Amino acid sequence: MLKTIRIDSRYKGPPTSGNGGYVCGLLGQAMVEAGYNGAVEASLKAPPPLEIPLTLTASPQEARLSLDDRLLGVATAVTLDLDVPAVPAADDILPGPLNALEREGAFRPFGTCFVCGADRKPGDGLCIACHEVKDRPDVVATTWTPDASLARPGALTVDPVFLWSALDCPGYFACACGEPALLGRLTAEISGSLKVDEPVTVMGWNLGGEGRKRQCGTALVRADGTIVAKALGLWVKVDAAVIAGAAA
């Protein structure tokens, strides 16, 4: 499969490039469209620009996103071994979303972000604002109800690209909150479909890190405990000035 795509500005993370989880989802779903069924490891090589033609190629084994000769992202077929911890009870999700400015490093996440941006509204962004969990300092969670703008064309289920998106930012708040860090890799497994207007618990948990690297798990879980999707994320701490430049 080979096609030309454009990343709509709606799906930005930083102001001038695509949200990492969304772009990883484009790569993963391209492999599904090519005949693959299973977990996908998607790695981002460079910030994917908005509103310009990009080349997306895919087979059941691999997908690549490029701008001319520059590789922006690559995905491969993998097996995901990731245990999802106990889902927090609603009463254990503390009031008030996490404030990154209160954390070490005090980096402010992008208000423009399609997934977690405070400047986005329902029907425009996913508006996933993570909260701390009582007595579980390494876990964040919230409830998310997807709206009709996220549906597959002609269907009442959420496009899997947006499930990938929802698996992105909760990981940042679990493992790198307050640090200038960008998603480097997302390994995801989509286990089922999610209906429009069906609430799920979105959760992230810290898996530690070393040096500039931070690892996390994320998941979307129904009220009955069914896992809709899960992912292993790798975040990389970068020079805050680089991110500031992206936001200029």
Short mmCIF file of C-alpha atoms in Angstrom, two decimals:
data_model
loop_
_atom_site.label_atom_id
_atom_site.label_comp_id
_atom_site.label_asym_id
_atom_site.label_seq_id
_atom_site.Cartn_x
_atom_site.Cartn_y
_atom_site.Cartn_z
CA MET A 1 0.00 0.00 0.00
CA LEU A 2 1.23 3.47 -0.88
CA LYS A 3 -0.71 6.69 -0.46
CA THR A 4 -0.29 10.39 0.13
CA ILE A 5 -1.74 11.78 3.35
CA ARG A 6 -1.93 15.11 5.16
CA ILE A 7 -2.04 15.47 8.94
CA ASP A 8 -4.90 17.86 9.61
CA SER A 9 -4.04 20.66 12.02
CA ARG A 10 -6.79 19.37 14.31
CA TYR A 11 -4.50 16.46 15.19
CA LYS A 12 -1.51 18.48 16.36
CA GLY A 13 0.46 17.83 19.52
CA PRO A 14 2.94 20.69 19.50
CA PRO A 15 1.59 23.65 17.50
CA THR A 16 3.44 22.72 14.29
CA SER A 17 3.49 18.90 14.27
CA GLY A 18 1.21 15.92 14.66
CA ASN A 19 0.32 14.39 18.01
CA GLY A 20 2.63 11.43 18.59
CA GLY A 21 -0.06 8.91 19.45
CA TYR A 22 -2.16 9.94 16.46
CA VAL A 23 0.77 9.56 14.08
CA CYS A 24 1.69 6.19 15.59
CA GLY A 25 -1.94 5.23 15.03
CA LEU A 26 -1.75 6.18 11.37
CA LEU A 27 1.21 3.84 11.00
CA GLY A 28 -0.42 1.04 12.95
CA GLN A 29 -3.71 1.24 11.09
CA ALA A 30 -1.92 1.31 7.75
CA MET A 31 -0.53 -2.11 8.62
CA VAL A 32 -4.01 -3.31 9.57
CA GLU A 33 -5.35 -2.08 6.22
CA ALA A 34 -2.53 -4.02 4.55
CA GLY A 35 -3.73 -7.23 6.23
CA TYR A 36 -1.95 -7.36 9.61
CA ASN A 37 -3.71 -8.19 12.87
CA GLY A 38 -1.75 -7.80 16.11
CA ALA A 39 0.40 -5.52 18.20
CA VAL A 40 2.42 -2.80 16.50
CA GLU A 41 5.55 -0.96 17.62
CA ALA A 42 5.58 2.55 16.14
CA SER A 43 8.66 4.77 16.45
CA LEU A 44 8.81 8.47 15.67
CA LYS A 45 12.00 9.64 13.98
CA ALA A 46 11.19 13.34 13.49
CA PRO A 47 8.26 15.69 14.18
CA PRO A 48 5.62 15.05 11.48
CA PRO A 49 4.56 18.40 9.94
CA LEU A 50 0.97 19.48 9.49
CA GLU A 51 -1.03 20.13 6.33
CA ILE A 52 1.58 19.08 3.77
CA PRO A 53 1.72 15.93 1.60
CA LEU A 54 3.42 12.97 3.29
CA THR A 55 4.03 9.49 1.90
CA LEU A 56 2.64 6.51 3.82
CA THR A 57 3.66 3.01 2.74
CA ALA A 58 2.58 -0.21 4.42
CA SER A 59 2.70 -3.97 4.27
CA PRO A 60 1.52 -6.53 6.86
CA GLN A 61 5.05 -6.39 8.34
CA GLU A 62 5.95 -2.70 8.29
CA ALA A 63 4.70 0.85 7.69
CA ARG A 64 6.70 4.01 6.97
CA LEU A 65 5.81 7.70 6.96
CA SER A 66 8.10 10.01 5.00
CA LEU A 67 8.50 13.56 3.80
CA ASP A 68 10.38 13.29 0.52
CA ASP A 69 13.48 11.27 1.52
CA ARG A 70 13.19 12.01 5.25
CA LEU A 71 11.82 9.21 7.41
CA LEU A 72 9.36 10.53 10.00
CA GLY A 73 8.11 7.30 11.50
CA VAL A 74 8.25 3.53 11.15
CA ALA A 75 6.10 0.71 12.53
CA THR A 76 6.69 -3.02 12.75
CA ALA A 77 4.78 -6.11 13.83
CA VAL A 78 5.61 -7.23 17.38
CA THR A 79 4.26 -9.14 20.38
CA LEU A 80 3.29 -6.95 23.34
CA ASP A 81 3.89 -8.40 26.81
CA LEU A 82 2.31 -5.83 29.14
CA ASP A 83 0.26 -6.47 32.26
CA VAL A 84 -2.39 -3.86 33.05
CA PRO A 85 -2.60 -3.06 36.78
CA ALA A 86 -5.86 -2.89 38.70
CA VAL A 87 -8.18 -0.23 37.35
CA PRO A 88 -8.76 2.52 39.92
CA ALA A 89 -12.22 2.74 41.43
CA ALA A 90 -14.02 5.94 40.51
CA ASP A 91 -13.89 7.13 44.14
CA ASP A 92 -10.10 6.73 44.16
CA ILE A 93 -9.55 9.08 41.22
CA LEU A 94 -8.76 12.34 42.97
CA PRO A 95 -10.50 15.58 41.99
CA GLY A 96 -8.70 18.15 39.88
CA PRO A 97 -6.48 17.25 36.90
CA LEU A 98 -2.73 16.96 37.30
CA ASN A 99 -0.86 20.24 37.02
CA ALA A 100 2.53 19.70 35.40
CA LEU A 101 3.72 23.08 36.66
CA GLU A 102 3.62 21.72 40.20
CA ARG A 103 6.05 18.93 39.29
CA GLU A 104 9.82 18.90 39.09
CA GLY A 105 10.92 20.60 35.88
CA ALA A 106 7.67 22.58 35.67
CA PHE A 107 7.27 22.15 31.89
CA ARG A 108 3.82 23.15 30.68
CA PRO A 109 2.33 20.61 28.23
CA PHE A 110 1.02 22.02 24.97
CA GLY A 111 -2.39 23.63 25.28
CA THR A 112 -2.83 22.84 21.59
CA CYS A 113 -2.47 19.08 22.02
CA PHE A 114 -5.25 17.06 20.40
CA VAL A 115 -5.27 14.57 23.28
CA CYS A 116 -4.64 16.53 26.48
CA GLY A 117 -4.53 20.21 25.51
CA ALA A 118 -6.28 22.52 27.96
CA ASP A 119 -7.15 24.86 25.08
CA ARG A 120 -9.12 22.20 23.21
CA LYS A 121 -12.87 21.62 23.56
CA PRO A 122 -15.03 18.47 23.25
CA GLY A 123 -15.73 17.77 19.60
CA ASP A 124 -12.34 19.28 18.73
CA GLY A 125 -9.86 17.50 21.01
CA LEU A 126 -10.06 14.35 23.13
CA CYS A 127 -9.86 16.47 26.31
CA ILE A 128 -8.23 13.70 28.34
CA ALA A 129 -7.11 15.33 31.59
CA CYS A 130 -5.42 12.83 33.90
CA HIS A 131 -5.86 12.80 37.66
CA GLU A 132 -3.82 11.35 40.49
CA VAL A 133 -5.07 8.16 42.16
CA LYS A 134 -5.43 7.72 45.90
CA ASP A 135 -2.49 5.84 47.47
CA ARG A 136 -1.03 4.98 44.03
CA PRO A 137 1.58 7.63 43.18
CA ASP A 138 2.71 5.85 40.00
CA VAL A 139 -0.77 5.72 38.45
CA VAL A 140 -2.94 8.37 36.78
CA ALA A 141 -6.47 7.93 35.48
CA THR A 142 -9.62 9.59 34.25
CA THR A 143 -12.88 8.77 32.49
CA TRP A 144 -13.12 9.47 28.77
CA THR A 145 -16.26 9.40 26.64
CA PRO A 146 -15.51 9.61 22.89
CA ASP A 147 -17.81 11.82 20.81
CA ALA A 148 -19.30 11.30 17.35
CA SER A 149 -16.53 13.25 15.59
CA LEU A 150 -14.19 10.33 16.35
CA ALA A 151 -16.32 7.65 14.67
CA ARG A 152 -15.24 5.58 11.69
CA PRO A 153 -16.91 6.81 8.49
CA GLY A 154 -20.46 5.44 8.43
CA ALA A 155 -20.07 3.64 11.76
CA LEU A 156 -20.86 4.11 15.44
CA THR A 157 -17.48 2.90 16.68
CA VAL A 158 -14.38 4.98 17.31
CA ASP A 159 -11.71 4.99 14.62
CA PRO A 160 -8.77 2.98 16.03
CA VAL A 161 -6.40 5.85 15.20
CA PHE A 162 -8.08 7.76 18.03
CA LEU A 163 -7.66 4.82 20.41
CA TRP A 164 -3.94 5.06 19.71
CA SER A 165 -4.18 8.80 20.37
CA ALA A 166 -5.86 8.24 23.74
CA LEU A 167 -3.00 5.92 24.75
CA ASP A 168 -0.44 8.71 24.31
CA CYS A 169 -0.58 11.60 26.79
CA PRO A 170 -1.71 9.66 29.90
CA GLY A 171 1.69 8.02 29.73
CA TYR A 172 3.44 11.38 29.88
CA PHE A 173 1.53 12.34 33.01
CA ALA A 174 2.41 8.98 34.58
CA CYS A 175 6.15 8.91 33.89
CA ALA A 176 7.39 12.37 32.84
CA CYS A 177 4.95 14.92 34.22
CA GLY A 178 6.65 18.32 34.48
CA GLU A 179 9.58 17.34 32.26
CA PRO A 180 10.18 18.52 28.67
CA ALA A 181 9.72 15.13 27.03
CA LEU A 182 8.39 13.86 23.71
CA LEU A 183 6.96 10.49 22.71
CA GLY A 184 9.61 8.41 20.97
CA ARG A 185 7.88 5.04 20.66
CA LEU A 186 4.44 3.57 21.28
CA THR A 187 3.81 -0.16 21.16
CA ALA A 188 0.07 -0.78 21.14
CA GLU A 189 -2.42 -3.59 20.92
CA ILE A 190 -6.03 -2.80 20.04
CA SER A 191 -8.10 -5.64 21.47
CA GLY A 192 -11.62 -4.49 20.66
CA SER A 193 -13.83 -1.70 19.41
CA LEU A 194 -15.23 1.21 21.39
CA LYS A 195 -18.63 2.74 20.70
CA VAL A 196 -19.18 6.44 20.39
CA ASP A 197 -20.46 7.81 23.73
CA GLU A 198 -19.24 4.71 25.59
CA PRO A 199 -17.23 5.77 28.66
CA VAL A 200 -13.95 4.06 29.49
CA THR A 201 -11.29 4.49 32.13
CA VAL A 202 -8.08 5.82 30.66
CA MET A 203 -5.09 5.03 32.83
CA GLY A 204 -1.33 5.40 32.77
CA TRP A 205 1.34 3.95 35.04
CA ASN A 206 5.01 4.66 35.53
CA LEU A 207 7.47 1.92 34.56
CA GLY A 208 10.61 3.80 35.49
CA GLY A 209 13.44 5.15 33.40
CA GLU A 210 17.10 5.92 33.14
CA GLY A 211 18.96 8.92 31.81
CA ARG A 212 16.76 10.77 29.34
CA LYS A 213 14.33 7.89 28.84
CA ARG A 214 11.01 7.33 30.64
CA GLN A 215 8.78 4.27 30.26
CA CYS A 216 5.09 3.88 30.94
CA GLY A 217 2.07 1.75 30.31
CA THR A 218 -1.35 3.03 29.26
CA ALA A 219 -4.73 1.37 28.78
CA LEU A 220 -8.38 1.95 27.93
CA VAL A 221 -10.65 -0.22 30.08
CA ARG A 222 -14.44 -0.65 30.08
CA ALA A 223 -16.51 -0.61 33.25
CA ASP A 224 -16.72 -4.42 33.14
CA GLY A 225 -12.93 -4.69 33.13
CA THR A 226 -12.54 -5.46 29.43
CA ILE A 227 -9.33 -4.01 28.00
CA VAL A 228 -10.08 -2.17 24.76
CA ALA A 229 -6.47 -1.19 24.11
CA LYS A 230 -3.12 -1.04 25.89
CA ALA A 231 0.31 0.33 25.10
CA LEU A 232 3.91 0.53 26.23
CA GLY A 233 5.30 4.02 25.79
CA LEU A 234 8.82 5.42 25.64
CA TRP A 235 9.24 9.14 26.33
CA VAL A 236 12.51 10.97 25.80
CA LYS A 237 13.52 14.04 27.76
CA VAL A 238 14.71 16.79 25.41
CA ASP A 239 16.11 20.30 25.65
CA ALA A 240 13.27 22.54 26.80
CA ALA A 241 14.47 25.20 24.35
CA VAL A 242 13.80 22.80 21.48
CA ILE A 243 10.21 22.34 22.58
CA ALA A 244 9.86 26.07 23.20
CA GLY A 245 10.99 26.63 19.65
CA ALA A 246 8.33 24.25 18.39
CA ALA A 247 5.72 26.25 20.25
CA ALA A 248 6.92 29.63 18.95
#
